[in-house]
JSON list of C-alpha atoms in Angstrom, two decimals:
[
{"chain": "K", "resi": 1, "resn": "UNK", "atom": "CA", "xyz": [81.99, 135.37, 99.62]},
{"chain": "K", "resi": 2, "resn": "UNK", "atom": "CA", "xyz": [81.48, 132.73, 102.29]},
{"chain": "K", "resi": 3, "resn": "UNK", "atom": "CA", "xyz": [81.43, 128.99, 101.71]},
{"chain": "K", "resi": 4, "resn": "UNK", "atom": "CA", "xyz": [79.76, 126.61, 104.14]},
{"chain": "K", "resi": 5, "resn": "UNK", "atom": "CA", "xyz": [80.52, 122.92, 103.79]},
{"chain": "K", "resi": 6, "resn": "UNK", "atom": "CA", "xyz": [78.98, 120.08, 105.81]},
{"chain": "K", "resi": 7, "resn": "UNK", "atom": "CA", "xyz": [80.25, 116.55, 106.28]},
{"chain": "K", "resi": 8, "resn": "UNK", "atom": "CA", "xyz": [79.50, 113.49, 108.36]},
{"chain": "K", "resi": 9, "resn": "UNK", "atom": "CA", "xyz": [76.08, 112.38, 107.19]},
{"chain": "K", "resi": 10, "resn": "UNK", "atom": "CA", "xyz": [75.27, 108.78, 106.38]},
{"chain": "K", "resi": 11, "resn": "UNK", "atom": "CA", "xyz": [73.14, 105.75, 107.10]},
{"chain": "K", "resi": 12, "resn": "UNK", "atom": "CA", "xyz": [72.80, 104.48, 110.66]},
{"chain": "K", "resi": 13, "resn": "UNK", "atom": "CA", "xyz": [70.48, 102.15, 112.54]},
{"chain": "K", "resi": 14, "resn": "UNK", "atom": "CA", "xyz": [68.05, 103.44, 115.10]},
{"chain": "K", "resi": 15, "resn": "UNK", "atom": "CA", "xyz": [69.81, 103.99, 118.40]},
{"chain": "K", "resi": 16, "resn": "UNK", "atom": "CA", "xyz": [73.10, 104.75, 116.71]},
{"chain": "K", "resi": 17, "resn": "UNK", "atom": "CA", "xyz": [75.15, 107.93, 116.53]},
{"chain": "K", "resi": 18, "resn": "UNK", "atom": "CA", "xyz": [76.50, 110.31, 113.93]},
{"chain": "K", "resi": 19, "resn": "UNK", "atom": "CA", "xyz": [78.61, 113.43, 114.15]},
{"chain": "K", "resi": 20, "resn": "UNK", "atom": "CA", "xyz": [78.14, 116.22, 111.65]},
{"chain": "K", "resi": 21, "resn": "UNK", "atom": "CA", "xyz": [80.75, 118.87, 110.98]},
{"chain": "K", "resi": 22, "resn": "UNK", "atom": "CA", "xyz": [80.51, 122.17, 109.18]},
{"chain": "K", "resi": 23, "resn": "UNK", "atom": "CA", "xyz": [83.27, 124.57, 108.19]},
{"chain": "K", "resi": 24, "resn": "UNK", "atom": "CA", "xyz": [82.77, 128.15, 107.07]},
{"chain": "K", "resi": 25, "resn": "UNK", "atom": "CA", "xyz": [85.48, 129.75, 104.94]},
{"chain": "K", "resi": 26, "resn": "UNK", "atom": "CA", "xyz": [86.09, 132.84, 102.84]},
{"chain": "K", "resi": 27, "resn": "UNK", "atom": "CA", "xyz": [86.38, 136.54, 103.58]},
{"chain": "K", "resi": 28, "resn": "UNK", "atom": "CA", "xyz": [84.89, 136.26, 107.05]},
{"chain": "K", "resi": 29, "resn": "UNK", "atom": "CA", "xyz": [85.27, 139.10, 109.49]},
{"chain": "K", "resi": 30, "resn": "UNK", "atom": "CA", "xyz": [83.15, 137.66, 112.26]},
{"chain": "K", "resi": 31, "resn": "UNK", "atom": "CA", "xyz": [80.63, 134.91, 112.87]},
{"chain": "K", "resi": 32, "resn": "UNK", "atom": "CA", "xyz": [77.71, 135.15, 115.26]},
{"chain": "K", "resi": 33, "resn": "UNK", "atom": "CA", "xyz": [75.22, 132.32, 115.20]},
{"chain": "K", "resi": 34, "resn": "UNK", "atom": "CA", "xyz": [76.00, 128.89, 113.74]},
{"chain": "K", "resi": 35, "resn": "UNK", "atom": "CA", "xyz": [73.62, 125.99, 113.65]},
{"chain": "K", "resi": 36, "resn": "UNK", "atom": "CA", "xyz": [71.75, 123.21, 111.93]},
{"chain": "K", "resi": 37, "resn": "UNK", "atom": "CA", "xyz": [68.41, 122.94, 110.19]},
{"chain": "K", "resi": 38, "resn": "UNK", "atom": "CA", "xyz": [66.91, 119.78, 108.77]},
{"chain": "K", "resi": 39, "resn": "UNK", "atom": "CA", "xyz": [64.45, 118.98, 106.02]},
{"chain": "K", "resi": 40, "resn": "UNK", "atom": "CA", "xyz": [62.40, 115.87, 106.56]},
{"chain": "K", "resi": 41, "resn": "UNK", "atom": "CA", "xyz": [61.33, 113.77, 103.54]},
{"chain": "K", "resi": 42, "resn": "UNK", "atom": "CA", "xyz": [57.79, 113.64, 104.97]},
{"chain": "K", "resi": 43, "resn": "UNK", "atom": "CA", "xyz": [55.39, 115.54, 102.69]},
{"chain": "K", "resi": 44, "resn": "UNK", "atom": "CA", "xyz": [54.36, 118.94, 103.95]},
{"chain": "K", "resi": 45, "resn": "UNK", "atom": "CA", "xyz": [56.95, 119.13, 106.67]},
{"chain": "K", "resi": 46, "resn": "UNK", "atom": "CA", "xyz": [58.82, 122.42, 106.76]},
{"chain": "K", "resi": 47, "resn": "UNK", "atom": "CA", "xyz": [62.53, 122.83, 107.28]},
{"chain": "K", "resi": 48, "resn": "UNK", "atom": "CA", "xyz": [63.08, 123.04, 111.01]},
{"chain": "K", "resi": 49, "resn": "UNK", "atom": "CA", "xyz": [65.77, 124.41, 113.28]},
{"chain": "K", "resi": 50, "resn": "UNK", "atom": "CA", "xyz": [67.56, 121.56, 115.06]},
{"chain": "K", "resi": 51, "resn": "UNK", "atom": "CA", "xyz": [70.07, 123.49, 117.14]},
{"chain": "K", "resi": 52, "resn": "UNK", "atom": "CA", "xyz": [72.11, 126.66, 117.13]},
{"chain": "K", "resi": 53, "resn": "UNK", "atom": "CA", "xyz": [74.98, 128.12, 119.09]},
{"chain": "K", "resi": 54, "resn": "UNK", "atom": "CA", "xyz": [76.18, 131.68, 119.38]},
{"chain": "K", "resi": 55, "resn": "UNK", "atom": "CA", "xyz": [79.81, 132.71, 119.52]},
{"chain": "K", "resi": 56, "resn": "UNK", "atom": "CA", "xyz": [79.73, 132.93, 123.31]},
{"chain": "K", "resi": 57, "resn": "UNK", "atom": "CA", "xyz": [78.59, 129.33, 123.56]},
{"chain": "K", "resi": 58, "resn": "UNK", "atom": "CA", "xyz": [74.92, 129.62, 124.45]},
{"chain": "K", "resi": 59, "resn": "UNK", "atom": "CA", "xyz": [72.86, 126.93, 122.76]},
{"chain": "K", "resi": 60, "resn": "UNK", "atom": "CA", "xyz": [69.27, 126.25, 121.80]},
{"chain": "K", "resi": 61, "resn": "UNK", "atom": "CA", "xyz": [67.68, 122.96, 120.70]},
{"chain": "K", "resi": 62, "resn": "UNK", "atom": "CA", "xyz": [64.45, 121.79, 119.17]},
{"chain": "K", "resi": 63, "resn": "UNK", "atom": "CA", "xyz": [62.36, 119.93, 121.73]},
{"chain": "K", "resi": 64, "resn": "UNK", "atom": "CA", "xyz": [62.53, 116.79, 119.58]},
{"chain": "K", "resi": 65, "resn": "UNK", "atom": "CA", "xyz": [66.32, 116.50, 119.95]},
{"chain": "K", "resi": 66, "resn": "UNK", "atom": "CA", "xyz": [66.93, 117.75, 123.49]},
{"chain": "K", "resi": 67, "resn": "UNK", "atom": "CA", "xyz": [68.95, 115.27, 125.51]},
{"chain": "K", "resi": 68, "resn": "UNK", "atom": "CA", "xyz": [70.08, 113.40, 122.38]},
{"chain": "K", "resi": 69, "resn": "UNK", "atom": "CA", "xyz": [71.90, 115.99, 120.26]},
{"chain": "K", "resi": 70, "resn": "UNK", "atom": "CA", "xyz": [74.75, 118.25, 121.30]},
{"chain": "K", "resi": 71, "resn": "UNK", "atom": "CA", "xyz": [75.96, 121.25, 119.33]},
{"chain": "K", "resi": 72, "resn": "UNK", "atom": "CA", "xyz": [79.43, 122.70, 119.78]},
{"chain": "K", "resi": 73, "resn": "UNK", "atom": "CA", "xyz": [81.77, 124.98, 117.90]},
{"chain": "K", "resi": 74, "resn": "UNK", "atom": "CA", "xyz": [85.42, 125.82, 117.42]},
{"chain": "K", "resi": 75, "resn": "UNK", "atom": "CA", "xyz": [85.57, 129.57, 116.91]},
{"chain": "K", "resi": 76, "resn": "UNK", "atom": "CA", "xyz": [89.22, 129.52, 115.86]},
{"chain": "K", "resi": 77, "resn": "UNK", "atom": "CA", "xyz": [88.36, 127.18, 112.98]},
{"chain": "K", "resi": 78, "resn": "UNK", "atom": "CA", "xyz": [84.92, 128.59, 112.10]},
{"chain": "K", "resi": 79, "resn": "UNK", "atom": "CA", "xyz": [83.56, 125.11, 112.65]},
{"chain": "K", "resi": 80, "resn": "UNK", "atom": "CA", "xyz": [80.37, 123.80, 114.20]},
{"chain": "K", "resi": 81, "resn": "UNK", "atom": "CA", "xyz": [79.60, 120.22, 115.16]},
{"chain": "K", "resi": 82, "resn": "UNK", "atom": "CA", "xyz": [76.43, 118.30, 115.84]},
{"chain": "K", "resi": 83, "resn": "UNK", "atom": "CA", "xyz": [76.78, 115.12, 117.86]},
{"chain": "K", "resi": 84, "resn": "UNK", "atom": "CA", "xyz": [73.65, 113.03, 117.35]},
{"chain": "K", "resi": 85, "resn": "UNK", "atom": "CA", "xyz": [73.02, 110.13, 119.70]},
{"chain": "K", "resi": 86, "resn": "UNK", "atom": "CA", "xyz": [70.09, 107.76, 120.16]},
{"chain": "K", "resi": 87, "resn": "UNK", "atom": "CA", "xyz": [69.00, 108.46, 116.61]},
{"chain": "K", "resi": 88, "resn": "UNK", "atom": "CA", "xyz": [65.44, 107.73, 115.58]},
{"chain": "K", "resi": 89, "resn": "UNK", "atom": "CA", "xyz": [63.93, 107.12, 112.13]},
{"chain": "K", "resi": 90, "resn": "UNK", "atom": "CA", "xyz": [62.16, 110.48, 112.42]},
{"chain": "K", "resi": 91, "resn": "UNK", "atom": "CA", "xyz": [65.59, 112.16, 112.53]},
{"chain": "K", "resi": 92, "resn": "UNK", "atom": "CA", "xyz": [66.01, 111.22, 108.87]},
{"chain": "K", "resi": 93, "resn": "UNK", "atom": "CA", "xyz": [66.46, 114.15, 106.55]},
{"chain": "K", "resi": 94, "resn": "UNK", "atom": "CA", "xyz": [68.87, 116.53, 104.91]},
{"chain": "K", "resi": 95, "resn": "UNK", "atom": "CA", "xyz": [70.79, 118.52, 107.48]},
{"chain": "K", "resi": 96, "resn": "UNK", "atom": "CA", "xyz": [71.84, 122.04, 106.55]},
{"chain": "K", "resi": 97, "resn": "UNK", "atom": "CA", "xyz": [74.45, 124.08, 108.31]},
{"chain": "K", "resi": 98, "resn": "UNK", "atom": "CA", "xyz": [73.96, 127.81, 108.72]},
{"chain": "K", "resi": 99, "resn": "UNK", "atom": "CA", "xyz": [76.48, 130.50, 109.48]},
{"chain": "K", "resi": 100, "resn": "UNK", "atom": "CA", "xyz": [75.60, 134.11, 110.25]},
{"chain": "K", "resi": 101, "resn": "UNK", "atom": "CA", "xyz": [78.67, 136.02, 109.15]},
{"chain": "K", "resi": 102, "resn": "UNK", "atom": "CA", "xyz": [79.87, 139.51, 108.51]},
{"chain": "K", "resi": 103, "resn": "UNK", "atom": "CA", "xyz": [82.35, 140.08, 105.71]},
{"chain": "K", "resi": 104, "resn": "UNK", "atom": "CA", "xyz": [82.66, 143.88, 105.91]},
{"chain": "K", "resi": 105, "resn": "UNK", "atom": "CA", "xyz": [83.35, 145.70, 109.17]},
{"chain": "K", "resi": 106, "resn": "UNK", "atom": "CA", "xyz": [80.52, 148.18, 108.68]},
{"chain": "K", "resi": 107, "resn": "UNK", "atom": "CA", "xyz": [78.26, 145.81, 106.81]},
{"chain": "K", "resi": 108, "resn": "UNK", "atom": "CA", "xyz": [75.33, 143.65, 107.86]},
{"chain": "K", "resi": 109, "resn": "UNK", "atom": "CA", "xyz": [75.37, 140.05, 108.94]},
{"chain": "K", "resi": 110, "resn": "UNK", "atom": "CA", "xyz": [74.14, 137.60, 106.33]},
{"chain": "K", "resi": 111, "resn": "UNK", "atom": "CA", "xyz": [73.03, 133.99, 106.76]},
{"chain": "K", "resi": 112, "resn": "UNK", "atom": "CA", "xyz": [74.95, 131.53, 104.65]},
{"chain": "K", "resi": 113, "resn": "UNK", "atom": "CA", "xyz": [73.75, 127.98, 104.02]},
{"chain": "K", "resi": 114, "resn": "UNK", "atom": "CA", "xyz": [75.58, 124.80, 103.26]},
{"chain": "K", "resi": 115, "resn": "UNK", "atom": "CA", "xyz": [74.53, 122.41, 100.53]},
{"chain": "K", "resi": 116, "resn": "UNK", "atom": "CA", "xyz": [73.20, 119.85, 103.00]},
{"chain": "K", "resi": 117, "resn": "UNK", "atom": "CA", "xyz": [74.20, 116.37, 104.10]},
{"chain": "K", "resi": 118, "resn": "UNK", "atom": "CA", "xyz": [71.87, 113.37, 104.14]},
{"chain": "K", "resi": 119, "resn": "UNK", "atom": "CA", "xyz": [71.17, 111.55, 107.39]},
{"chain": "K", "resi": 120, "resn": "UNK", "atom": "CA", "xyz": [69.18, 108.34, 107.15]},
{"chain": "K", "resi": 121, "resn": "UNK", "atom": "CA", "xyz": [68.14, 106.38, 110.23]},
{"chain": "K", "resi": 122, "resn": "UNK", "atom": "CA", "xyz": [66.79, 102.90, 109.59]},
{"chain": "K", "resi": 123, "resn": "UNK", "atom": "CA", "xyz": [64.39, 101.17, 111.97]}
]
């Protein structure tokens, strides 16, 4: 089994910064993609991909966070980070870490989710 644990959320004023961390642990053979989704409290808004990074380092960001957020990872520690700068009230939400991992050498890759960490940006 794989456990994914996020940390670093909190309350910050608009224009401020936060850094999220996420560690994957367990019987992990390899990890491909790691990243962050967020769920806005706005009614009807779907969970959206914020950023992801593959093991080789290539990254992808949602248009709404480009230039403000930076994703990085430490492959040796199965850890992914999300540096969030110039935060806006619309960045408020629960941020979920994802980890696409393989636990058996001949098995498939599964997506594992963290429990989420709350980010609140006040205006």
